[in-house]
Structures are given as C-alpha cells and as structure tokens.
PDB file of C-alpha atoms in Angstrom:
ATOM      1  CA  MET C   1     107.497  22.248 -37.748  1.00 48.00           C
ATOM      2  CA  LEU C   2     104.925  24.981 -37.737  1.00 47.00           C
ATOM      3  CA  VAL C   3     102.554  22.810 -39.652  1.00 47.00           C
ATOM      4  CA  VAL C   4     102.907  19.990 -37.157  1.00 49.00           C
ATOM      5  CA  ILE C   5     102.200  22.431 -34.274  1.00 56.00           C
ATOM      6  CA  VAL C   6      99.139  23.839 -36.071  1.00 49.00           C
ATOM      7  CA  ALA C   7      97.885  20.298 -36.869  1.00 51.00           C
ATOM      8  CA  LYS C   8      98.263  19.195 -33.213  1.00 57.00           C
ATOM      9  CA  CYS C   9      96.523  22.369 -32.043  1.00 53.00           C
ATOM     10  CA  TYR C  10      93.703  21.767 -34.592  1.00 54.00           C
ATOM     11  CA  GLN C  11      93.397  18.167 -33.375  1.00 59.00           C
ATOM     12  CA  TYR C  12      93.132  19.342 -29.782  1.00 60.00           C
ATOM     13  CA  GLU C  13      90.596  22.037 -30.628  1.00 59.00           C
ATOM     14  CA  ARG C  14      88.498  19.522 -32.587  1.00 59.00           C
ATOM     15  CA  GLU C  15      88.425  17.080 -29.752  1.00 62.00           C
ATOM     16  CA  LYS C  16      87.638  19.801 -27.228  1.00 61.00           C
ATOM     17  CA  TRP C  17      84.786  21.014 -29.543  1.00 57.00           C
ATOM     18  CA  SER C  18      83.414  17.503 -29.842  1.00 57.00           C
ATOM     19  CA  ARG C  19      83.356  17.007 -26.034  1.00 58.00           C
ATOM     20  CA  SER C  20      81.712  20.442 -25.482  1.00 57.00           C
ATOM     21  CA  ASN C  21      79.099  19.991 -28.208  1.00 53.00           C
ATOM     22  CA  ARG C  22      77.874  16.708 -26.685  1.00 49.00           C
ATOM     23  CA  ARG C  23      76.775  18.822 -23.766  1.00 48.00           C
ATOM     24  CA  ARG C  24      75.731  21.839 -25.841  1.00 47.00           C
ATOM     25  CA  LEU C  25      73.431  20.263 -28.437  1.00 40.00           C
ATOM     26  CA  ASP C  26      70.423  20.356 -26.079  1.00 37.00           C
ATOM     27  CA  SER C  27      71.240  23.812 -24.723  1.00 39.00           C
ATOM     28  CA  GLU C  28      70.252  27.216 -26.070  1.00 36.00           C
ATOM     29  CA  VAL C  29      72.560  28.715 -28.722  1.00 38.00           C
ATOM     30  CA  VAL C  30      71.933  32.418 -28.992  1.00 38.00           C
ATOM     31  CA  PHE C  31      74.338  33.639 -31.648  1.00 41.00           C
ATOM     32  CA  ILE C  32      72.805  34.367 -34.969  1.00 40.00           C
ATOM     33  CA  GLY C  33      74.054  32.067 -37.593  1.00 40.00           C
ATOM     34  CA  TYR C  34      74.697  29.092 -35.346  1.00 42.00           C
ATOM     35  CA  SER C  35      72.272  26.277 -35.292  1.00 43.00           C
ATOM     36  CA  GLN C  36      72.180  23.288 -32.950  1.00 45.00           C
ATOM     37  CA  ASP C  37      73.418  21.074 -35.784  1.00 48.00           C
ATOM     38  CA  PRO C  38      77.288  20.875 -35.268  1.00 60.00           C
ATOM     39  CA  LYS C  39      77.850  20.583 -38.961  1.00 75.00           C
ATOM     40  CA  LEU C  40      78.428  23.973 -40.702  1.00 74.00           C
ATOM     41  CA  SER C  41      77.521  24.646 -44.352  1.00 80.00           C
ATOM     42  CA  ILE C  42      80.209  25.277 -46.867  1.00 85.00           C
ATOM     43  CA  MET C  43      79.289  29.012 -47.007  1.00 85.00           C
ATOM     44  CA  SER C  44      79.494  29.267 -43.196  1.00 82.00           C
ATOM     45  CA  LYS C  45      83.004  27.665 -43.292  1.00 84.00           C
ATOM     46  CA  ILE C  46      84.188  30.034 -46.107  1.00 88.00           C
ATOM     47  CA  THR C  47      82.782  33.008 -44.211  1.00 87.00           C
ATOM     48  CA  TRP C  48      84.503  31.918 -41.089  1.00 87.00           C
ATOM     49  CA  ILE C  49      87.853  31.447 -42.882  1.00 89.00           C
ATOM     50  CA  LEU C  50      87.600  34.856 -44.612  1.00 90.00           C
ATOM     51  CA  LEU C  51      86.605  36.578 -41.416  1.00 89.00           C
ATOM     52  CA  ASN C  52      89.584  35.194 -39.523  1.00 88.00           C
ATOM     53  CA  LEU C  53      91.871  35.938 -42.463  1.00 90.00           C
ATOM     54  CA  ALA C  54      90.671  39.539 -42.875  1.00 90.00           C
ATOM     55  CA  ASN C  55      90.836  40.343 -39.135  1.00 90.00           C
ATOM     56  CA  SER C  56      94.400  38.949 -38.694  1.00 89.00           C
ATOM     57  CA  MET C  57      95.714  40.428 -41.998  1.00 89.00           C
ATOM     58  CA  SER C  58      94.261  43.908 -41.432  1.00 89.00           C
ATOM     59  CA  VAL C  59      95.942  44.269 -38.095  1.00 88.00           C
ATOM     60  CA  GLY C  60      99.139  42.766 -39.574  1.00 86.00           C
ATOM     61  CA  VAL C  61      99.096  45.237 -42.496  1.00 86.00           C
ATOM     62  CA  THR C  62      98.701  48.174 -40.125  1.00 87.00           C
ATOM     63  CA  ILE C  63     101.607  47.070 -37.916  1.00 86.00           C
ATOM     64  CA  ILE C  64     103.850  46.284 -40.865  1.00 83.00           C
ATOM     65  CA  TYR C  65     103.103  49.554 -42.679  1.00 83.00           C
ATOM     66  CA  TRP C  66     103.433  51.942 -39.709  1.00 83.00           C
ATOM     67  CA  GLY C  67     106.345  49.901 -38.251  1.00 82.00           C
ATOM     68  CA  PHE C  68     108.370  49.188 -41.232  1.00 77.00           C
ATOM     69  CA  LEU C  69     107.240  50.824 -44.413  1.00 76.00           C
ATOM     70  CA  ASN C  70     105.967  54.324 -43.716  1.00 74.00           C
ATOM     71  CA  GLU C  71     108.491  57.068 -44.317  1.00 72.00           C
ATOM     72  CA  LEU C  72     107.271  60.356 -42.701  1.00 64.00           C
ATOM     73  CA  ASP C  73     107.718  62.975 -45.399  1.00 63.00           C
ATOM     74  CA  PRO C  74     106.904  66.586 -44.379  1.00 63.00           C
ATOM     75  CA  THR C  75     106.503  67.474 -48.085  1.00 65.00           C
ATOM     76  CA  GLN C  76     103.799  64.788 -48.522  1.00 65.00           C
ATOM     77  CA  SER C  77     100.407  66.244 -49.414  1.00 66.00           C
ATOM     78  CA  THR C  78      97.523  66.238 -46.958  1.00 64.00           C
ATOM     79  CA  CYS C  79      95.484  64.094 -49.292  1.00 66.00           C
ATOM     80  CA  SER C  80      98.258  61.471 -49.286  1.00 68.00           C
ATOM     81  CA  THR C  81      98.628  61.583 -45.500  1.00 71.00           C
ATOM     82  CA  VAL C  82      94.811  61.175 -45.011  1.00 77.00           C
ATOM     83  CA  SER C  83      94.917  58.296 -47.478  1.00 77.00           C
ATOM     84  CA  ASP C  84      97.707  56.551 -45.623  1.00 76.00           C
ATOM     85  CA  TYR C  85      95.716  56.847 -42.330  1.00 81.00           C
ATOM     86  CA  PHE C  86      92.610  55.626 -44.003  1.00 80.00           C
ATOM     87  CA  VAL C  87      94.106  52.731 -45.879  1.00 79.00           C
ATOM     88  CA  HIS C  88      96.572  51.530 -43.284  1.00 82.00           C
ATOM     89  CA  GLY C  89      94.709  52.402 -40.068  1.00 84.00           C
ATOM     90  CA  THR C  90      90.910  52.263 -40.328  1.00 89.00           C
ATOM     91  CA  ASN C  91      90.988  48.626 -41.522  1.00 87.00           C
ATOM     92  CA  SER C  92      92.443  47.580 -38.114  1.00 89.00           C
ATOM     93  CA  VAL C  93      89.855  49.650 -36.198  1.00 90.00           C
ATOM     94  CA  ALA C  94      87.155  48.013 -38.253  1.00 89.00           C
ATOM     95  CA  ALA C  95      88.547  44.601 -37.650  1.00 89.00           C
ATOM     96  CA  ILE C  96      88.746  45.163 -33.901  1.00 88.00           C
ATOM     97  CA  ILE C  97      85.112  46.412 -33.880  1.00 90.00           C
ATOM     98  CA  ASP C  98      84.241  43.372 -35.975  1.00 88.00           C
ATOM     99  CA  ILE C  99      85.735  41.010 -33.415  1.00 87.00           C
ATOM    100  CA  PHE C 100      83.683  42.547 -30.640  1.00 85.00           C
ATOM    101  CA  VAL C 101      80.411  42.818 -32.589  1.00 85.00           C
ATOM    102  CA  ILE C 102      80.351  39.523 -34.490  1.00 83.00           C
ATOM    103  CA  ALA C 103      80.424  36.401 -32.374  1.00 77.00           C
ATOM    104  CA  VAL C 104      82.361  34.204 -34.722  1.00 82.00           C
ATOM    105  CA  PRO C 105      84.750  31.848 -32.841  1.00 83.00           C
ATOM    106  CA  ILE C 106      88.437  32.552 -33.238  1.00 86.00           C
ATOM    107  CA  HIS C 107      90.853  29.758 -32.323  1.00 87.00           C
ATOM    108  CA  LEU C 108      94.603  29.817 -32.125  1.00 87.00           C
ATOM    109  CA  THR C 109      94.760  27.269 -34.973  1.00 88.00           C
ATOM    110  CA  HIS C 110      93.207  29.830 -37.242  1.00 88.00           C
ATOM    111  CA  VAL C 111      96.615  31.433 -37.646  1.00 89.00           C
ATOM    112  CA  LEU C 112      97.040  28.914 -40.476  1.00 90.00           C
ATOM    113  CA  PHE C 113      94.769  31.180 -42.700  1.00 90.00           C
ATOM    114  CA  PRO C 114      96.965  34.273 -42.634  1.00 89.00           C
ATOM    115  CA  PHE C 115     100.059  32.075 -42.804  1.00 90.00           C
ATOM    116  CA  VAL C 116      98.991  30.340 -46.050  1.00 91.00           C
ATOM    117  CA  PHE C 117      97.746  33.686 -47.548  1.00 92.00           C
ATOM    118  CA  SER C 118     101.039  35.370 -46.730  1.00 91.00           C
ATOM    119  CA  LEU C 119     103.051  32.572 -48.391  1.00 92.00           C
ATOM    120  CA  PHE C 120     100.947  33.024 -51.478  1.00 93.00           C
ATOM    121  CA  TYR C 121     101.384  36.806 -51.498  1.00 90.00           C
ATOM    122  CA  ILE C 122     105.105  36.470 -51.056  1.00 91.00           C
ATOM    123  CA  LEU C 123     105.259  34.097 -53.978  1.00 92.00           C
ATOM    124  CA  PHE C 124     103.288  36.546 -56.091  1.00 90.00           C
ATOM    125  CA  MET C 125     105.750  39.360 -55.155  1.00 87.00           C
ATOM    126  CA  ILE C 126     108.756  37.222 -56.096  1.00 87.00           C
ATOM    127  CA  PHE C 127     107.277  36.322 -59.485  1.00 88.00           C
ATOM    128  CA  TYR C 128     106.058  39.840 -60.068  1.00 86.00           C
ATOM    129  CA  GLU C 129     109.444  41.470 -59.424  1.00 84.00           C
ATOM    130  CA  ILE C 130     111.603  38.823 -61.153  1.00 83.00           C
ATOM    131  CA  GLY C 131     109.235  38.927 -64.090  1.00 83.00           C
ATOM    132  CA  GLY C 132     109.841  42.560 -64.581  1.00 81.00           C
ATOM    133  CA  GLY C 133     106.753  44.051 -63.079  1.00 78.00           C
ATOM    134  CA  VAL C 134     106.977  47.643 -62.130  1.00 76.00           C
ATOM    135  CA  TYR C 135     105.249  49.563 -59.321  1.00 77.00           C
ATOM    136  CA  LYS C 136     104.507  53.247 -58.958  1.00 73.00           C
ATOM    137  CA  GLU C 137     107.023  55.725 -60.155  1.00 72.00           C
ATOM    138  CA  GLY C 138     108.974  53.039 -62.082  1.00 74.00           C
ATOM    139  CA  GLU C 139     110.200  51.210 -58.907  1.00 76.00           C
ATOM    140  CA  GLU C 140     111.127  47.558 -59.404  1.00 77.00           C
ATOM    141  CA  TYR C 141     109.630  46.496 -56.041  1.00 78.00           C
ATOM    142  CA  ILE C 142     106.341  46.740 -54.284  1.00 78.00           C
ATOM    143  CA  TYR C 143     107.800  47.274 -50.881  1.00 80.00           C
ATOM    144  CA  LYS C 144     111.305  48.617 -50.140  1.00 80.00           C
ATOM    145  CA  ILE C 145     111.977  46.084 -47.379  1.00 84.00           C
ATOM    146  CA  LEU C 146     110.978  43.231 -49.761  1.00 84.00           C
ATOM    147  CA  ASN C 147     113.027  43.885 -52.829  1.00 83.00           C
ATOM    148  CA  TRP C 148     113.430  40.408 -54.146  1.00 84.00           C
ATOM    149  CA  LYS C 149     115.156  41.453 -57.366  1.00 83.00           C
ATOM    150  CA  ASN C 150     118.136  43.336 -55.840  1.00 84.00           C
ATOM    151  CA  HIS C 151     118.259  42.138 -52.227  1.00 87.00           C
ATOM    152  CA  PRO C 152     116.787  38.648 -52.087  1.00 87.00           C
ATOM    153  CA  THR C 153     118.532  37.558 -48.907  1.00 91.00           C
ATOM    154  CA  SER C 154     117.211  40.501 -46.845  1.00 90.00           C
ATOM    155  CA  ALA C 155     113.873  40.134 -48.419  1.00 89.00           C
ATOM    156  CA  ALA C 156     113.750  36.392 -47.441  1.00 92.00           C
ATOM    157  CA  ILE C 157     114.723  37.220 -43.834  1.00 93.00           C
ATOM    158  CA  VAL C 158     112.129  39.915 -43.589  1.00 90.00           C
ATOM    159  CA  SER C 159     109.475  37.609 -45.075  1.00 90.00           C
ATOM    160  CA  ILE C 160     110.301  34.869 -42.564  1.00 92.00           C
ATOM    161  CA  VAL C 161     110.107  37.214 -39.619  1.00 91.00           C
ATOM    162  CA  LEU C 162     106.796  38.745 -40.822  1.00 89.00           C
ATOM    163  CA  VAL C 163     105.144  35.338 -41.574  1.00 89.00           C
ATOM    164  CA  LEU C 164     106.530  33.407 -38.555  1.00 90.00           C
ATOM    165  CA  VAL C 165     106.543  36.184 -35.878  1.00 89.00           C
ATOM    166  CA  VAL C 166     104.510  39.241 -36.775  1.00 88.00           C
ATOM    167  CA  LEU C 167     101.380  37.681 -38.225  1.00 88.00           C
ATOM    168  CA  PRO C 168     101.039  35.001 -35.490  1.00 89.00           C
ATOM    169  CA  MET C 169     101.486  37.676 -32.834  1.00 89.00           C
ATOM    170  CA  CYS C 170      98.769  39.834 -34.509  1.00 87.00           C
ATOM    171  CA  HIS C 171      96.413  36.843 -34.636  1.00 89.00           C
ATOM    172  CA  PHE C 172      97.092  35.923 -31.001  1.00 90.00           C
ATOM    173  CA  LEU C 173      97.059  39.456 -29.506  1.00 87.00           C
ATOM    174  CA  PHE C 174      94.417  41.208 -31.580  1.00 86.00           C
ATOM    175  CA  CYS C 175      92.106  38.405 -32.631  1.00 88.00           C
ATOM    176  CA  TRP C 176      92.198  35.536 -30.173  1.00 89.00           C
ATOM    177  CA  VAL C 177      92.745  37.618 -27.012  1.00 90.00           C
ATOM    178  CA  LEU C 178      90.081  40.043 -28.026  1.00 90.00           C
ATOM    179  CA  SER C 179      87.629  37.275 -28.793  1.00 88.00           C
ATOM    180  CA  LYS C 180      88.258  35.889 -25.237  1.00 88.00           C
ATOM    181  CA  LEU C 181      87.713  39.397 -23.810  1.00 89.00           C
ATOM    182  CA  ARG C 182      84.441  39.630 -25.805  1.00 87.00           C
ATOM    183  CA  SER C 183      83.292  36.286 -24.334  1.00 84.00           C
ATOM    184  CA  TYR C 184      84.291  37.457 -20.845  1.00 85.00           C
ATOM    185  CA  LEU C 185      82.397  40.697 -21.222  1.00 85.00           C
ATOM    186  CA  ALA C 186      79.371  38.912 -22.623  1.00 82.00           C
ATOM    187  CA  ASN C 187      79.363  36.498 -19.694  1.00 81.00           C
ATOM    188  CA  LYS C 188      79.672  39.318 -17.138  1.00 82.00           C
ATOM    189  CA  LEU C 189      76.983  41.571 -18.850  1.00 82.00           C
ATOM    190  CA  THR C 190      74.372  38.890 -19.505  1.00 79.00           C
ATOM    191  CA  ASN C 191      75.033  36.343 -16.746  1.00 75.00           C
ATOM    192  CA  LYS C 192      75.149  33.606 -19.338  1.00 67.00           C
ATOM    193  CA  ASN C 193      77.931  31.275 -20.290  1.00 64.00           C
ATOM    194  CA  TYR C 194      78.921  31.903 -23.921  1.00 57.00           C
ATOM    195  CA  ASN C 195      82.123  29.939 -23.689  1.00 56.00           C
ATOM    196  CA  SER C 196      80.194  26.697 -24.570  1.00 42.00           C
ATOM    197  CA  VAL C 197      79.758  28.066 -28.141  1.00 45.00           C
ATOM    198  CA  TYR C 198      83.503  28.187 -28.591  1.00 42.00           C
TER     199      TYR C 198
END
C-alpha cells in the first residue's frame, strides 16, 4: 500500500517537474550545482539521495532516542551526558541548518529513502540479535524497545510504528516543510521565484 502511494506521488512529482522544466529551461537557475540540463549526473543523484536520507534519519534518530530510549540516570557521568547530547542532538541541529543552507530539493516522495534504509537496519538488528551478537555490557539487544530475541512481537509493533509513522512524520515536518519555508524566505528576501527549481 505504502509503495503504491509513494509510486503515485513520484509519478505526480515527475510529471509536475517535466511541466515546470519546459518553462524553466530558458530561465536563470541560480543554485550552485544545478545546470540548465534537466538530466542529473549519477553523482548528483547519489548526493541528493544521501542528503535526503541523512536529514530525515538524523531528525528521526533524535526523536526516537530522546522520546523512547533515553533513561535519565542521575548517576550518569557528565562525559556520558555530554556525549548523549552531542550524538543524539547536534545531528538534528546540523540537519536543520543543512536544509536551510543547501538548496537541494526535498519532495514528499523522498520518504522512500529513509523507509528503505530503516527496513534494512531492522533486518540487520534481527539477524544480529538472533545470530548471538552482543552489545555493550553483555546485553543481547541493541535497543531495549527492539529486543527481537526475547520480545519479537513488541519489537515488530514498535518497528512498524517507527517506520510507518515516526520517520514519515520526521521527513514531512522537518525536511519537506522546512524546505518549503526556505523557498518562501528566499522568495521574500530576494524578490525572485525559486519555486520553479523545485
């Protein structure tokens, strides 16, 4: 079902892009890295995919860690606390700054990238835990809420909610909406229309 929806959204975006590019090819394109040739190189496509993946996943990791995984421990060392903030907080700040600074288009259909990545990561966790892998301090799981070996049903439910609800919301709210805000601000501040690039 989700794949069909994403495919239809992709088809719509592609058709919209084709229509807008017929008008745009003769106009000025001001973003660095964009040429008037509508075909992107393989490296540009890979960079685009990785940028969308990194931005969505970093915000998702922050929300998942601080919302579900972090257990506030008053005996935790200051170094550990600072590490938690740095590892699970600054990545989202950097991603949000990245969205505003780099004018790479972000479409709703790009939710497919974190979706596929998350499925592969969940498969890795399942095989890792069932295969006998151990995490820090001898724990049999990587994350307590995703304990596939001892609680596979609850781990499956949590995985489904994370992949189908949390990550798409992160992509929509923190990536797509912020990219639209970036375009709006660029239009207001420069009196040019940057929406044609998207």
